[in-house]
Tab-separated table of C-alpha atoms in Angstrom:
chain	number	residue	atom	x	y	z
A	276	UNK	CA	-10.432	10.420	14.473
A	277	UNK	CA	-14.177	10.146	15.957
A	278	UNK	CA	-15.522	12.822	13.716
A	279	UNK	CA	-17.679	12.021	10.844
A	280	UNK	CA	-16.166	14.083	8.577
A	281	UNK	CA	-13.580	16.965	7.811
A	282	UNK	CA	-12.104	18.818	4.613
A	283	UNK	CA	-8.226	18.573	6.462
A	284	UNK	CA	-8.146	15.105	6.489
A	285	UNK	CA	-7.587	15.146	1.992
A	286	UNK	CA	-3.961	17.073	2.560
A	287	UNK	CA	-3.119	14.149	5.210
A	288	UNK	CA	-0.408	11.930	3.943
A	289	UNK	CA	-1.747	8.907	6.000
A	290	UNK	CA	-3.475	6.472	4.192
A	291	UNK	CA	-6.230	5.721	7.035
A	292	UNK	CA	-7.426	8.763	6.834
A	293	UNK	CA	-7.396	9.066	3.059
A	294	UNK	CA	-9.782	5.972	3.434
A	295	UNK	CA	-11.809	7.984	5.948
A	296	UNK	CA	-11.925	11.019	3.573
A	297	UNK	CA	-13.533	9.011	0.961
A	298	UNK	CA	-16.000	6.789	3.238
A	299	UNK	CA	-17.182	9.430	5.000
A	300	UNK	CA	-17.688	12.293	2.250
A	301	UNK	CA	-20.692	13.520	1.500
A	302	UNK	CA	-22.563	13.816	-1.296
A	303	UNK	CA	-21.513	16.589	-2.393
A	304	UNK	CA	-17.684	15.087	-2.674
A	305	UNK	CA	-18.577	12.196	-3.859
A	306	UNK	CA	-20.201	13.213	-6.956
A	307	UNK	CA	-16.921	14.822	-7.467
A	308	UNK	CA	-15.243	11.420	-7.265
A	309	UNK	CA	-17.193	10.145	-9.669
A	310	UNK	CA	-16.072	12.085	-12.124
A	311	UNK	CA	-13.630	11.240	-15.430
A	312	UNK	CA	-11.661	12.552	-18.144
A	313	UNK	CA	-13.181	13.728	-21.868
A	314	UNK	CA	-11.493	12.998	-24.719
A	315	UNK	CA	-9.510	15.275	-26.799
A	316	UNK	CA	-12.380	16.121	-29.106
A	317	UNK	CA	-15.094	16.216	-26.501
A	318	UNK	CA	-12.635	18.700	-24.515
A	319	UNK	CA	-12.484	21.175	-27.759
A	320	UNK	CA	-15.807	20.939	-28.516
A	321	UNK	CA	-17.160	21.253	-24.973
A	322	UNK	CA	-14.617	23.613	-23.591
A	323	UNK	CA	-14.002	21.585	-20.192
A	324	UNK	CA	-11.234	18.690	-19.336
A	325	UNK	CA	-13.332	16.473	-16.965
A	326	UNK	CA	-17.791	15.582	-15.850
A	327	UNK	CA	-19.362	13.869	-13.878
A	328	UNK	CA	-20.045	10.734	-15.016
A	329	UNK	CA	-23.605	9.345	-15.659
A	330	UNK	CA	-25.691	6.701	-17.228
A	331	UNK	CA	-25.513	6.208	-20.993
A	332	UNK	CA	-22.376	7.457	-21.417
A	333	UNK	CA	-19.908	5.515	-23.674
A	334	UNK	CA	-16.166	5.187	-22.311
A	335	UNK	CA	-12.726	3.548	-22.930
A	336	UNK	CA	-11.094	1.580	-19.740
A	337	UNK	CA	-7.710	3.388	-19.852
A	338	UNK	CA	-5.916	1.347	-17.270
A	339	UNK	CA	-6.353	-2.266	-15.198
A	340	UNK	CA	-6.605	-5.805	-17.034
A	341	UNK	CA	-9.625	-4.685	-18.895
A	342	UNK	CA	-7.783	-1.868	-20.555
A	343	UNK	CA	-8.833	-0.746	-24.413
A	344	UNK	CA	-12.412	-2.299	-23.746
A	345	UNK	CA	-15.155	0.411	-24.720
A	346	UNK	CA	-18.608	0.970	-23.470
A	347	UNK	CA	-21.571	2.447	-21.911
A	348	UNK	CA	-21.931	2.438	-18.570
A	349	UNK	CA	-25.000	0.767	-16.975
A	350	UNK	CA	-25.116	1.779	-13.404
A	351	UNK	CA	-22.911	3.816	-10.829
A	352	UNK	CA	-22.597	2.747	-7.414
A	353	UNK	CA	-22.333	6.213	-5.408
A	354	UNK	CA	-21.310	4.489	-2.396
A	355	UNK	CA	-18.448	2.741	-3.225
A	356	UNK	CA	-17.606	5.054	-5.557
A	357	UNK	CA	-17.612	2.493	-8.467
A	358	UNK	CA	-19.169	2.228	-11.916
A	359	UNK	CA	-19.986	-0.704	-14.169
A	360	UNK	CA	-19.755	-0.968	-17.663
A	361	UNK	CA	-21.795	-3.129	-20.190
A	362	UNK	CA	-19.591	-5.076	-21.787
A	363	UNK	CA	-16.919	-5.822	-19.111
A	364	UNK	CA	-17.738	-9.009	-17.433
A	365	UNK	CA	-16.400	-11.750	-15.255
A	366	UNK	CA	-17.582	-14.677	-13.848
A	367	UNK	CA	-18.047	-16.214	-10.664
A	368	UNK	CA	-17.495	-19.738	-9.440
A	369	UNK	CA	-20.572	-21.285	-10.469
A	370	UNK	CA	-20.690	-20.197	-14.093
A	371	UNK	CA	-22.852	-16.757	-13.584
A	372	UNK	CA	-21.858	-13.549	-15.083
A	373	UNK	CA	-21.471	-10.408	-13.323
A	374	UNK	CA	-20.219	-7.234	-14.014
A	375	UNK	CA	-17.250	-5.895	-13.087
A	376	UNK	CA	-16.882	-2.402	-10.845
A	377	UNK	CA	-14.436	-0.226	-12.210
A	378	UNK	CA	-12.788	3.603	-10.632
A	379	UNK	CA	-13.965	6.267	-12.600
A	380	UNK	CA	-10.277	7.409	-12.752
A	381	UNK	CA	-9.764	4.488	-14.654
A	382	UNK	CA	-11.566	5.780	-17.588
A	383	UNK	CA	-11.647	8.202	-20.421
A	384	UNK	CA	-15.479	9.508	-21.897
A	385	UNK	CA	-15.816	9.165	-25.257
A	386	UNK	CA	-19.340	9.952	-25.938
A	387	UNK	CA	-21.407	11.828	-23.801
A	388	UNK	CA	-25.085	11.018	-22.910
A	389	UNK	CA	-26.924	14.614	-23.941
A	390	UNK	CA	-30.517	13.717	-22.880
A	391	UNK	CA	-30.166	16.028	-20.241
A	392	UNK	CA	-29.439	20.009	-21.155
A	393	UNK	CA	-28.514	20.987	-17.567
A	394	UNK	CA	-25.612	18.908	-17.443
A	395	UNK	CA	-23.992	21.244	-19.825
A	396	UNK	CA	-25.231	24.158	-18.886
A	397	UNK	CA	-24.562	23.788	-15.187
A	398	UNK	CA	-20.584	23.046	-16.108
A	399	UNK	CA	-20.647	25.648	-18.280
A	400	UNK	CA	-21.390	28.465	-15.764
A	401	UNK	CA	-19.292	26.631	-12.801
A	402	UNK	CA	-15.999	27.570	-15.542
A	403	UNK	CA	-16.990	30.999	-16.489
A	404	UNK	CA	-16.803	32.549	-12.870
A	405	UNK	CA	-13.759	29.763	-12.303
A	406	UNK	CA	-12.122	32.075	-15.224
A	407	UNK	CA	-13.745	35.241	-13.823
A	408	UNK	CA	-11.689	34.429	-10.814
């Protein structure tokens, strides 16, 4: 288990190196992580179940203690694989509100930021040659 990183270690069953998978993935795989479901009308209207997600976009906590909330999300922590979302926020010892990271997993999109075209565009030609296949 010295190397850095390899593809066999996501079919492992052990949970170290499920861990290493995910610490050691690179970019590439990550941003693939960081992706989340669409909701039933953005999936009709788009044509694809799941994005990436990005900044601006407006989601609905599906699962956890903070579940039902709704927001947009204000930042995305590619490194821990986290994001953070407006109005979900706790607070520490001495009174100070933070926010909260949340999995990506976790939550649904429900409005899309569309400020930039590629995003689209790029998914869009990723599922025609996935259907071509």
């Amino acid at each position: 288990m010295k190397q850095n990183f390899s593809k066999s270690w996501i079919s492992s069953k052990q949970p170290r190196k499920q861990r290493k998978y995910r610490a050691n993935a690179p970019l590439h795989i990550r941003s693939k992580m960081l992706s989340s479901n669409l909701s039933k009308e953005l999936r009709t209207r788009h044509g694809f179940r799941s994005i990436r997600i990005r900044k601006g976009d407006q989601v609905l906590v599906k699962r956890g203690s903070e579940r039902k909330k709704t927001g947009i999300i204000t930042h995305i922590d590619s490194k821990k694989l986290k994001i953070y979302i407006d109005s979900i926020k706790g607070k520490k010892a001495n009174q100070q509100e933070i926010q909260i990271p949340i999995d990506p997993s976790n939550v649904m999109i429900i409005r899309l930021n569309i400020d930039d075209k590629k995003r689209f565009k790029i998914k869009r030609e990723k599922t025609r040659v996935e259907k071509i296949k």
